[in-house]
PDB file of C-alpha atoms in Angstrom:
ATOM      1  CA  UNK A   1     101.472  82.017  63.775  1.00 53.00           C
ATOM      2  CA  UNK A   2      99.934  81.281  67.184  1.00 64.00           C
ATOM      3  CA  UNK A   3      99.577  84.322  69.406  1.00 78.00           C
ATOM      4  CA  UNK A   4     101.293  84.004  72.779  1.00 86.00           C
ATOM      5  CA  UNK A   5      98.984  83.636  75.768  1.00 90.00           C
ATOM      6  CA  UNK A   6      99.426  86.472  78.266  1.00 95.00           C
ATOM      7  CA  UNK A   7     100.439  85.069  81.660  1.00 97.00           C
ATOM      8  CA  UNK A   8      98.463  85.687  84.855  1.00 97.00           C
ATOM      9  CA  UNK A   9     101.450  87.658  86.143  1.00 97.00           C
ATOM     10  CA  UNK A  10     101.396  90.006  83.151  1.00 97.00           C
ATOM     11  CA  UNK A  11      97.646  90.543  83.530  1.00 96.00           C
ATOM     12  CA  UNK A  12      98.224  91.279  87.225  1.00 95.00           C
ATOM     13  CA  UNK A  13     100.684  94.085  86.468  1.00 96.00           C
ATOM     14  CA  UNK A  14      98.691  95.444  83.542  1.00 95.00           C
ATOM     15  CA  UNK A  15      95.627  95.884  85.750  1.00 94.00           C
ATOM     16  CA  UNK A  16      94.546  97.615  88.956  1.00 91.00           C
ATOM     17  CA  UNK A  17      97.341  96.214  91.108  1.00 93.00           C
ATOM     18  CA  UNK A  18      99.907  97.668  88.734  1.00 93.00           C
ATOM     19  CA  UNK A  19      98.199 101.063  88.925  1.00 89.00           C
ATOM     20  CA  UNK A  20      98.200 100.923  92.731  1.00 90.00           C
ATOM     21  CA  UNK A  21     101.888 100.020  92.674  1.00 92.00           C
ATOM     22  CA  UNK A  22     102.563 103.123  90.593  1.00 90.00           C
ATOM     23  CA  UNK A  23     100.984 105.320  93.259  1.00 87.00           C
ATOM     24  CA  UNK A  24     102.941 103.651  96.074  1.00 86.00           C
ATOM     25  CA  UNK A  25     106.277 104.324  94.415  1.00 82.00           C
ATOM     26  CA  UNK A  26     106.500 108.098  94.281  1.00 82.00           C
ATOM     27  CA  UNK A  27     109.108 110.175  96.089  1.00 74.00           C
ATOM     28  CA  UNK A  28     112.592 111.645  95.847  1.00 75.00           C
ATOM     29  CA  UNK A  29     113.837 109.393  98.664  1.00 82.00           C
ATOM     30  CA  UNK A  30     113.095 106.354  96.516  1.00 88.00           C
ATOM     31  CA  UNK A  31     115.093 107.860  93.663  1.00 93.00           C
ATOM     32  CA  UNK A  32     118.053 108.466  95.986  1.00 91.00           C
ATOM     33  CA  UNK A  33     117.952 104.816  96.971  1.00 91.00           C
ATOM     34  CA  UNK A  34     118.121 103.775  93.334  1.00 94.00           C
ATOM     35  CA  UNK A  35     121.039 106.145  92.793  1.00 96.00           C
ATOM     36  CA  UNK A  36     122.881 104.201  95.480  1.00 94.00           C
ATOM     37  CA  UNK A  37     122.367 100.946  93.560  1.00 96.00           C
ATOM     38  CA  UNK A  38     123.695 102.371  90.293  1.00 98.00           C
ATOM     39  CA  UNK A  39     126.556 104.236  91.936  1.00 97.00           C
ATOM     40  CA  UNK A  40     127.698 100.991  93.550  1.00 96.00           C
ATOM     41  CA  UNK A  41     127.096  98.707  90.589  1.00 98.00           C
ATOM     42  CA  UNK A  42     128.640 100.931  87.912  1.00 98.00           C
ATOM     43  CA  UNK A  43     131.534 102.379  89.893  1.00 96.00           C
ATOM     44  CA  UNK A  44     134.201 100.428  87.988  1.00 92.00           C
ATOM     45  CA  UNK A  45     132.864 100.827  84.451  1.00 95.00           C
ATOM     46  CA  UNK A  46     132.729 103.656  81.953  1.00 90.00           C
ATOM     47  CA  UNK A  47     131.687 104.401  78.418  1.00 92.00           C
ATOM     48  CA  UNK A  48     127.985 103.776  78.950  1.00 97.00           C
ATOM     49  CA  UNK A  49     126.292 106.051  76.440  1.00 98.00           C
ATOM     50  CA  UNK A  50     122.877 104.413  76.328  1.00 99.00           C
ATOM     51  CA  UNK A  51     120.812 102.035  78.427  1.00 99.00           C
ATOM     52  CA  UNK A  52     117.418 100.369  78.515  1.00 99.00           C
ATOM     53  CA  UNK A  53     115.386  99.283  81.510  1.00 99.00           C
ATOM     54  CA  UNK A  54     113.305  96.124  81.354  1.00 99.00           C
ATOM     55  CA  UNK A  55     110.199  96.963  83.393  1.00 98.00           C
ATOM     56  CA  UNK A  56     110.585 100.643  84.221  1.00 98.00           C
ATOM     57  CA  UNK A  57     107.318 101.271  86.085  1.00 97.00           C
ATOM     58  CA  UNK A  58     107.029 105.071  86.566  1.00 97.00           C
ATOM     59  CA  UNK A  59     110.741 105.684  86.057  1.00 97.00           C
ATOM     60  CA  UNK A  60     112.470 105.801  89.457  1.00 96.00           C
ATOM     61  CA  UNK A  61     115.528 104.061  88.037  1.00 97.00           C
ATOM     62  CA  UNK A  62     115.430 106.220  84.924  1.00 98.00           C
ATOM     63  CA  UNK A  63     115.481 109.377  87.043  1.00 97.00           C
ATOM     64  CA  UNK A  64     118.311 107.958  89.155  1.00 97.00           C
ATOM     65  CA  UNK A  65     120.460 107.190  86.114  1.00 98.00           C
ATOM     66  CA  UNK A  66     119.744 110.597  84.580  1.00 97.00           C
ATOM     67  CA  UNK A  67     120.853 112.239  87.822  1.00 97.00           C
ATOM     68  CA  UNK A  68     124.118 110.289  87.833  1.00 97.00           C
ATOM     69  CA  UNK A  69     124.777 110.371  84.072  1.00 97.00           C
ATOM     70  CA  UNK A  70     123.078 113.461  82.589  1.00 97.00           C
ATOM     71  CA  UNK A  71     124.309 112.727  79.050  1.00 97.00           C
ATOM     72  CA  UNK A  72     123.112 109.124  78.875  1.00 98.00           C
ATOM     73  CA  UNK A  73     120.430 108.172  76.325  1.00 99.00           C
ATOM     74  CA  UNK A  74     117.739 106.131  78.025  1.00 99.00           C
ATOM     75  CA  UNK A  75     114.966 103.803  76.903  1.00 99.00           C
ATOM     76  CA  UNK A  76     112.360 101.883  78.876  1.00 99.00           C
ATOM     77  CA  UNK A  77     110.021  98.919  78.464  1.00 99.00           C
ATOM     78  CA  UNK A  78     106.830  98.918  80.535  1.00 98.00           C
ATOM     79  CA  UNK A  79     103.626  96.862  80.445  1.00 98.00           C
ATOM     80  CA  UNK A  80     101.287  99.028  82.552  1.00 97.00           C
ATOM     81  CA  UNK A  81      99.518 101.776  80.566  1.00 97.00           C
ATOM     82  CA  UNK A  82      99.314 104.251  83.461  1.00 96.00           C
ATOM     83  CA  UNK A  83     103.021 103.827  84.150  1.00 96.00           C
ATOM     84  CA  UNK A  84     103.761 104.326  80.453  1.00 98.00           C
ATOM     85  CA  UNK A  85     101.864 107.617  80.518  1.00 97.00           C
ATOM     86  CA  UNK A  86     104.106 108.812  83.352  1.00 96.00           C
ATOM     87  CA  UNK A  87     107.236 107.627  81.585  1.00 98.00           C
ATOM     88  CA  UNK A  88     106.258 109.642  78.526  1.00 98.00           C
ATOM     89  CA  UNK A  89     106.504 112.773  80.669  1.00 97.00           C
ATOM     90  CA  UNK A  90     110.263 112.221  81.152  1.00 97.00           C
ATOM     91  CA  UNK A  91     112.335 114.320  78.759  1.00 97.00           C
ATOM     92  CA  UNK A  92     114.236 112.463  76.015  1.00 98.00           C
ATOM     93  CA  UNK A  93     113.149 109.014  77.210  1.00 99.00           C
ATOM     94  CA  UNK A  94     112.241 106.465  74.533  1.00 98.00           C
ATOM     95  CA  UNK A  95     109.346 104.358  75.824  1.00 98.00           C
ATOM     96  CA  UNK A  96     108.249 100.949  74.541  1.00 98.00           C
ATOM     97  CA  UNK A  97     104.869  99.801  75.829  1.00 97.00           C
ATOM     98  CA  UNK A  98     104.718  96.032  76.079  1.00 97.00           C
ATOM     99  CA  UNK A  99     105.926  92.950  77.897  1.00 98.00           C
ATOM    100  CA  UNK A 100     109.588  92.167  78.502  1.00 98.00           C
ATOM    101  CA  UNK A 101     108.675  88.592  77.573  1.00 98.00           C
ATOM    102  CA  UNK A 102     108.303  89.251  73.872  1.00 94.00           C
ATOM    103  CA  UNK A 103     109.256  92.838  73.044  1.00 91.00           C
ATOM    104  CA  UNK A 104     112.127  93.468  70.624  1.00 89.00           C
ATOM    105  CA  UNK A 105     113.436  97.020  70.305  1.00 91.00           C
ATOM    106  CA  UNK A 106     115.771  95.971  67.450  1.00 91.00           C
ATOM    107  CA  UNK A 107     118.595  97.960  68.993  1.00 96.00           C
ATOM    108  CA  UNK A 108     121.717  97.301  71.062  1.00 98.00           C
ATOM    109  CA  UNK A 109     122.410  99.125  74.326  1.00 99.00           C
ATOM    110  CA  UNK A 110     125.609  99.556  76.316  1.00 99.00           C
ATOM    111  CA  UNK A 111     123.655  98.642  79.444  1.00 99.00           C
ATOM    112  CA  UNK A 112     120.515  96.549  79.855  1.00 99.00           C
ATOM    113  CA  UNK A 113     119.113  96.388  83.371  1.00 99.00           C
ATOM    114  CA  UNK A 114     116.234  95.210  85.523  1.00 99.00           C
ATOM    115  CA  UNK A 115     115.483  96.187  89.117  1.00 98.00           C
ATOM    116  CA  UNK A 116     112.819  94.182  90.948  1.00 97.00           C
ATOM    117  CA  UNK A 117     111.149  92.990  87.755  1.00 98.00           C
ATOM    118  CA  UNK A 118     112.352  89.456  87.001  1.00 99.00           C
ATOM    119  CA  UNK A 119     110.941  88.376  90.371  1.00 98.00           C
ATOM    120  CA  UNK A 120     107.453  89.037  89.007  1.00 98.00           C
ATOM    121  CA  UNK A 121     107.854  87.142  85.723  1.00 98.00           C
ATOM    122  CA  UNK A 122     106.163  83.774  85.248  1.00 98.00           C
ATOM    123  CA  UNK A 123     109.029  81.255  85.552  1.00 98.00           C
ATOM    124  CA  UNK A 124     107.926  79.648  82.288  1.00 97.00           C
ATOM    125  CA  UNK A 125     108.621  82.948  80.523  1.00 98.00           C
ATOM    126  CA  UNK A 126     112.076  83.586  81.945  1.00 98.00           C
ATOM    127  CA  UNK A 127     113.926  81.950  79.058  1.00 98.00           C
ATOM    128  CA  UNK A 128     112.364  84.446  76.650  1.00 97.00           C
ATOM    129  CA  UNK A 129     113.177  87.363  78.958  1.00 98.00           C
ATOM    130  CA  UNK A 130     116.780  86.219  79.361  1.00 98.00           C
ATOM    131  CA  UNK A 131     117.089  86.014  75.595  1.00 98.00           C
ATOM    132  CA  UNK A 132     115.666  89.508  75.135  1.00 98.00           C
ATOM    133  CA  UNK A 133     117.998  90.942  77.777  1.00 98.00           C
ATOM    134  CA  UNK A 134     121.059  89.224  76.343  1.00 98.00           C
ATOM    135  CA  UNK A 135     120.457  90.140  72.720  1.00 98.00           C
ATOM    136  CA  UNK A 136     119.623  93.750  73.611  1.00 98.00           C
ATOM    137  CA  UNK A 137     123.002  94.265  75.302  1.00 98.00           C
ATOM    138  CA  UNK A 138     126.172  95.218  73.482  1.00 98.00           C
ATOM    139  CA  UNK A 139     128.251  95.027  76.667  1.00 98.00           C
ATOM    140  CA  UNK A 140     126.767  95.208  80.177  1.00 99.00           C
ATOM    141  CA  UNK A 141     123.808  93.592  81.938  1.00 99.00           C
ATOM    142  CA  UNK A 142     122.779  94.656  85.440  1.00 99.00           C
ATOM    143  CA  UNK A 143     120.430  92.403  87.388  1.00 99.00           C
ATOM    144  CA  UNK A 144     119.145  93.780  90.729  1.00 98.00           C
ATOM    145  CA  UNK A 145     116.569  91.403  92.181  1.00 98.00           C
ATOM    146  CA  UNK A 146     115.668  89.315  95.222  1.00 98.00           C
ATOM    147  CA  UNK A 147     118.114  86.405  95.330  1.00 98.00           C
ATOM    148  CA  UNK A 148     117.663  82.768  96.254  1.00 98.00           C
ATOM    149  CA  UNK A 149     120.011  79.871  95.382  1.00 98.00           C
ATOM    150  CA  UNK A 150     116.931  77.797  94.583  1.00 98.00           C
ATOM    151  CA  UNK A 151     113.742  78.903  92.782  1.00 98.00           C
ATOM    152  CA  UNK A 152     111.214  79.916  95.429  1.00 98.00           C
ATOM    153  CA  UNK A 153     107.681  81.313  95.244  1.00 98.00           C
ATOM    154  CA  UNK A 154     106.932  83.869  97.967  1.00 96.00           C
ATOM    155  CA  UNK A 155     103.508  85.303  98.974  1.00 96.00           C
ATOM    156  CA  UNK A 156     103.282  88.913  97.806  1.00 95.00           C
ATOM    157  CA  UNK A 157     100.858  91.355  99.431  1.00 93.00           C
ATOM    158  CA  UNK A 158      98.334  88.592  99.970  1.00 94.00           C
ATOM    159  CA  UNK A 159      98.744  87.043  96.517  1.00 95.00           C
ATOM    160  CA  UNK A 160     100.256  83.713  95.492  1.00 96.00           C
ATOM    161  CA  UNK A 161     102.421  83.073  92.423  1.00 96.00           C
ATOM    162  CA  UNK A 162     103.223  86.746  91.946  1.00 97.00           C
ATOM    163  CA  UNK A 163     106.784  86.863  93.323  1.00 98.00           C
ATOM    164  CA  UNK A 164     109.557  84.390  92.579  1.00 98.00           C
ATOM    165  CA  UNK A 165     113.094  84.423  93.956  1.00 98.00           C
ATOM    166  CA  UNK A 166     115.960  82.620  92.243  1.00 99.00           C
ATOM    167  CA  UNK A 167     119.522  83.076  90.985  1.00 99.00           C
ATOM    168  CA  UNK A 168     118.660  85.112  87.896  1.00 99.00           C
ATOM    169  CA  UNK A 169     122.237  86.220  87.214  1.00 99.00           C
ATOM    170  CA  UNK A 170     123.571  82.702  87.680  1.00 99.00           C
ATOM    171  CA  UNK A 171     121.080  81.374  85.166  1.00 99.00           C
ATOM    172  CA  UNK A 172     122.161  84.022  82.656  1.00 99.00           C
ATOM    173  CA  UNK A 173     125.812  83.085  83.217  1.00 99.00           C
ATOM    174  CA  UNK A 174     124.989  79.408  82.666  1.00 99.00           C
ATOM    175  CA  UNK A 175     122.974  80.128  79.545  1.00 99.00           C
ATOM    176  CA  UNK A 176     125.433  82.460  77.802  1.00 99.00           C
ATOM    177  CA  UNK A 177     129.085  81.404  78.022  1.00 98.00           C
ATOM    178  CA  UNK A 178     130.410  84.775  76.833  1.00 98.00           C
ATOM    179  CA  UNK A 179     129.009  86.530  79.907  1.00 99.00           C
ATOM    180  CA  UNK A 180     131.257  87.044  82.909  1.00 99.00           C
ATOM    181  CA  UNK A 181     130.569  88.406  86.379  1.00 99.00           C
ATOM    182  CA  UNK A 182     132.205  91.805  86.887  1.00 98.00           C
ATOM    183  CA  UNK A 183     130.867  92.767  90.301  1.00 98.00           C
ATOM    184  CA  UNK A 184     128.050  92.135  92.739  1.00 98.00           C
ATOM    185  CA  UNK A 185     126.661  93.607  95.933  1.00 98.00           C
ATOM    186  CA  UNK A 186     123.817  93.629  98.417  1.00 96.00           C
ATOM    187  CA  UNK A 187     121.413  96.306  99.638  1.00 94.00           C
ATOM    188  CA  UNK A 188     120.121  95.837 103.183  1.00 92.00           C
ATOM    189  CA  UNK A 189     116.751  97.094 104.385  1.00 90.00           C
ATOM    190  CA  UNK A 190     118.257  98.120 107.748  1.00 93.00           C
ATOM    191  CA  UNK A 191     121.003 100.264 106.254  1.00 90.00           C
ATOM    192  CA  UNK A 192     120.641 103.538 108.231  1.00 86.00           C
ATOM    193  CA  UNK A 193     121.984 105.656 105.375  1.00 84.00           C
ATOM    194  CA  UNK A 194     120.186 104.188 102.362  1.00 85.00           C
ATOM    195  CA  UNK A 195     117.357 101.850 103.412  1.00 75.00           C
ATOM    196  CA  UNK A 196     116.249  99.689 100.483  1.00 87.00           C
ATOM    197  CA  UNK A 197     114.728  96.281 100.026  1.00 90.00           C
ATOM    198  CA  UNK A 198     117.104  93.344 100.428  1.00 94.00           C
ATOM    199  CA  UNK A 199     118.208  93.461  96.799  1.00 96.00           C
ATOM    200  CA  UNK A 200     121.250  91.667  95.422  1.00 98.00           C
ATOM    201  CA  UNK A 201     122.750  93.158  92.278  1.00 98.00           C
ATOM    202  CA  UNK A 202     125.018  91.527  89.705  1.00 99.00           C
ATOM    203  CA  UNK A 203     126.912  93.292  86.919  1.00 99.00           C
ATOM    204  CA  UNK A 204     127.658  91.056  83.931  1.00 99.00           C
ATOM    205  CA  UNK A 205     129.731  91.822  80.844  1.00 99.00           C
ATOM    206  CA  UNK A 206     129.885  90.287  77.383  1.00 98.00           C
ATOM    207  CA  UNK A 207     133.437  89.203  76.537  1.00 96.00           C
TER     208      UNK A 207
END
């Protein structure tokens, strides 16, 4: 069996840039912002007992979910070794070190989610990531990413081909006919109460 070639984007996040990103994303204010996303996105649903994050970095979203749902069982997938080491410090968190492109946890979760991760995936690998997200979910999928109606590559901190906007949720809906859109919303960077990046979130459900 031929071994998959690691993409330049995966190497980018596995290396020094990924480590620098870890250090830039520390602080309780950032966690509060993530709480706002989950509070908004999950306000109409219940019964979520477990969840997994695709691309957890150092765990800001994990901490936010634990704050909102103390009893939830959480798992995380992360490619950067330094970030994994920090994730392992979080109580009761199951951590899978690897790429969201090809990892298989062999388990179903009530909620599968990504926040600002799909935008950094090589577009050629998205089909595999979509498949892994879909088949890991028993019910809900939450996609919170930069949105564009058309696939667009955007310069990222001086680098090319490291950030891609597109309609990730729409592509999932087109690919899997048993998914339906439950809710969606937008976070605005000039919100005086909860300033975040301009992230659009979509909550999908298997029916």
